[in-house]
Every structure is written in C-alpha cells, then in structure tokens.
mmCIF file of C-alpha atoms in Angstrom:
data_model
loop_
_atom_site.group_PDB
_atom_site.id
_atom_site.type_symbol
_atom_site.label_atom_id
_atom_site.label_comp_id
_atom_site.label_asym_id
_atom_site.label_seq_id
_atom_site.Cartn_x
_atom_site.Cartn_y
_atom_site.Cartn_z
ATOM 1 C CA MET A 1 -18.994 -30.579 26.290
ATOM 2 C CA ALA A 2 -19.371 -27.172 27.932
ATOM 3 C CA LYS A 3 -16.127 -27.740 29.817
ATOM 4 C CA LYS A 4 -14.215 -28.297 26.555
ATOM 5 C CA SER A 5 -15.586 -25.138 24.979
ATOM 6 C CA ILE A 6 -14.706 -23.081 28.069
ATOM 7 C CA ILE A 7 -11.156 -24.472 27.981
ATOM 8 C CA ALA A 8 -10.892 -23.722 24.249
ATOM 9 C CA VAL A 9 -12.085 -20.129 24.722
ATOM 10 C CA ALA A 10 -9.723 -19.606 27.673
ATOM 11 C CA THR A 11 -6.803 -21.022 25.680
ATOM 12 C CA ALA A 12 -7.590 -18.752 22.716
ATOM 13 C CA ALA A 13 -7.852 -15.716 24.979
ATOM 14 C CA CYS A 14 -4.556 -16.564 26.663
ATOM 15 C CA ALA A 15 -2.770 -17.086 23.324
ATOM 16 C CA THR A 16 -4.170 -13.810 21.980
ATOM 17 C CA THR A 17 -3.029 -11.929 25.062
ATOM 18 C CA ILE A 18 0.464 -13.371 24.806
ATOM 19 C CA LEU A 19 0.720 -12.581 21.087
ATOM 20 C CA LEU A 20 -0.607 -9.042 21.346
ATOM 21 C CA ARG A 21 1.721 -8.051 24.178
ATOM 22 C CA LYS A 22 4.583 -7.229 21.804
ATOM 23 C CA ARG A 23 4.185 -4.132 19.640
ATOM 24 C CA ASP A 24 5.837 -5.467 16.500
ATOM 25 C CA ILE A 25 3.690 -8.590 16.456
ATOM 26 C CA ARG A 26 0.583 -6.500 17.208
ATOM 27 C CA ALA A 27 1.456 -4.201 14.285
ATOM 28 C CA LYS A 28 1.887 -7.154 11.938
ATOM 29 C CA ILE A 29 -1.442 -8.643 13.007
ATOM 30 C CA THR A 30 -3.162 -5.285 12.591
ATOM 31 C CA GLN A 31 -1.694 -4.818 9.121
ATOM 32 C CA ALA A 32 -2.651 -8.359 8.113
ATOM 33 C CA SER A 33 -6.207 -7.878 9.350
ATOM 34 C CA HIS A 34 -6.552 -4.582 7.444
ATOM 35 C CA SER A 35 -5.154 -6.193 4.318
ATOM 36 C CA MET A 36 -7.532 -9.133 4.622
ATOM 37 C CA TYR A 37 -10.474 -6.766 5.204
ATOM 38 C CA GLU A 38 -9.569 -4.793 2.062
ATOM 39 C CA LYS A 39 -9.360 -7.979 0.010
ATOM 40 C CA VAL A 40 -12.670 -9.315 1.297
ATOM 41 C CA THR A 41 -14.646 -6.080 0.954
ATOM 42 C CA GLY A 42 -12.898 -4.795 -2.166
ATOM 43 C CA ARG A 43 -12.259 -1.424 -0.544
ATOM 44 C CA LYS A 44 -8.994 0.415 -0.721
ATOM 45 C CA SER A 45 -7.218 2.154 2.121
ATOM 46 C CA LYS A 46 -6.817 5.931 2.254
ATOM 47 C CA LYS A 47 -3.110 5.604 1.492
ATOM 48 C CA ASP A 48 -3.819 3.681 -1.722
ATOM 49 C CA LEU A 49 -6.439 6.189 -2.813
ATOM 50 C CA GLU A 50 -4.134 9.142 -2.064
ATOM 51 C CA SER A 51 -1.290 7.596 -4.045
ATOM 52 C CA GLN A 52 -3.590 6.976 -7.009
ATOM 53 C CA VAL A 53 -4.751 10.591 -6.978
ATOM 54 C CA LYS A 54 -1.178 11.853 -6.673
ATOM 55 C CA ILE A 55 0.016 10.003 -9.794
ATOM 56 C CA GLY A 56 0.423 12.631 -12.474
ATOM 57 C CA HIS A 57 -0.936 15.388 -10.244
ATOM 58 C CA SER A 58 1.839 16.359 -7.883
ATOM 59 C CA HIS A 59 1.227 19.190 -5.457
ATOM 60 C CA PRO A 60 3.121 22.354 -6.388
ATOM 61 C CA TYR A 61 4.621 22.619 -2.891
ATOM 62 C CA ASP A 62 5.718 18.973 -2.705
ATOM 63 C CA TYR A 63 9.348 19.873 -3.344
ATOM 64 C CA GLU A 64 10.734 16.338 -3.104
ATOM 65 C CA ASP A 65 8.301 15.005 -5.693
ATOM 66 C CA ASN A 66 8.845 17.968 -8.009
ATOM 67 C CA LYS A 67 12.614 17.575 -7.710
ATOM 68 C CA MET A 68 12.340 13.892 -8.611
ATOM 69 C CA VAL A 69 10.198 14.680 -11.660
ATOM 70 C CA ASP A 70 12.589 17.448 -12.685
ATOM 71 C CA GLU A 71 15.613 15.153 -12.447
ATOM 72 C CA GLY A 72 13.805 12.468 -14.423
ATOM 73 C CA ALA A 73 12.960 14.944 -17.177
ATOM 74 C CA LEU A 74 16.551 16.177 -17.315
ATOM 75 C CA THR A 75 17.913 12.637 -17.515
ATOM 76 C CA SER A 76 16.012 11.857 -20.692
ATOM 77 C CA ILE A 77 17.010 15.181 -22.266
ATOM 78 C CA GLN A 78 20.668 14.662 -21.362
ATOM 79 C CA HIS A 79 20.573 11.157 -22.832
ATOM 80 C CA TYR A 80 19.031 12.494 -26.047
ATOM 81 C CA ASN A 81 21.604 15.309 -26.305
ATOM 82 C CA GLN A 82 24.509 12.894 -25.775
ATOM 83 C CA LYS A 83 23.148 10.612 -28.473
ATOM 84 C CA GLN A 84 22.771 13.536 -30.882
ATOM 85 C CA GLN A 85 26.299 14.794 -30.176
ATOM 86 C CA LYS A 86 27.792 11.353 -30.791
ATOM 87 C CA SER A 87 25.960 10.982 -34.097
ATOM 88 C CA HIS A 88 27.120 14.421 -35.319
ATOM 89 C CA SER A 89 30.714 14.034 -34.229
#
C-alpha cells in the first residue's frame, strides 16, 4: 500500500513539473487558481476593486479615459442635433 502511494505522489510531482515548465501553461494555471480562490472565498481581486471604484470617478489626469468620455458625450449631442435639424428642415 505504501509503495502505491509513493508511486502516486512521484507521478503527480513529475506531471506537475512537466506542466509548470512552460510559462504560458503556468500563467493559465495561476490565473485559474486565483479565479477559483476568489470564487470559493468570495473575495475580489485588486483589479476588480479598482475598476469598480473607477466607474463614474475617472482620474482627472487619465487622459485616455477622459477622451473616451468626452467622445461619448459628443456622440449623443451630435445625434440629437442631427435629429433636430432633420425635423426642422
């Protein structure tokens, strides 16, 4: 019985070593383990918490985000103006 358990442990260690040798597979396993941990514990990662805080509260010096918001605001105004011009023409 002890021989079987030693063989099983050695096989698992060998398989783990082979799998974790490649970076892309190691990254996938790491991401999956973090995701599983978050689901089990109910905790959220720092990235999720930062994105939730950022929603509606963009940083004044985050130029890319401010530009995106600005373009979105202009799009709705342009659409409204075009609709008004068509109805008055």
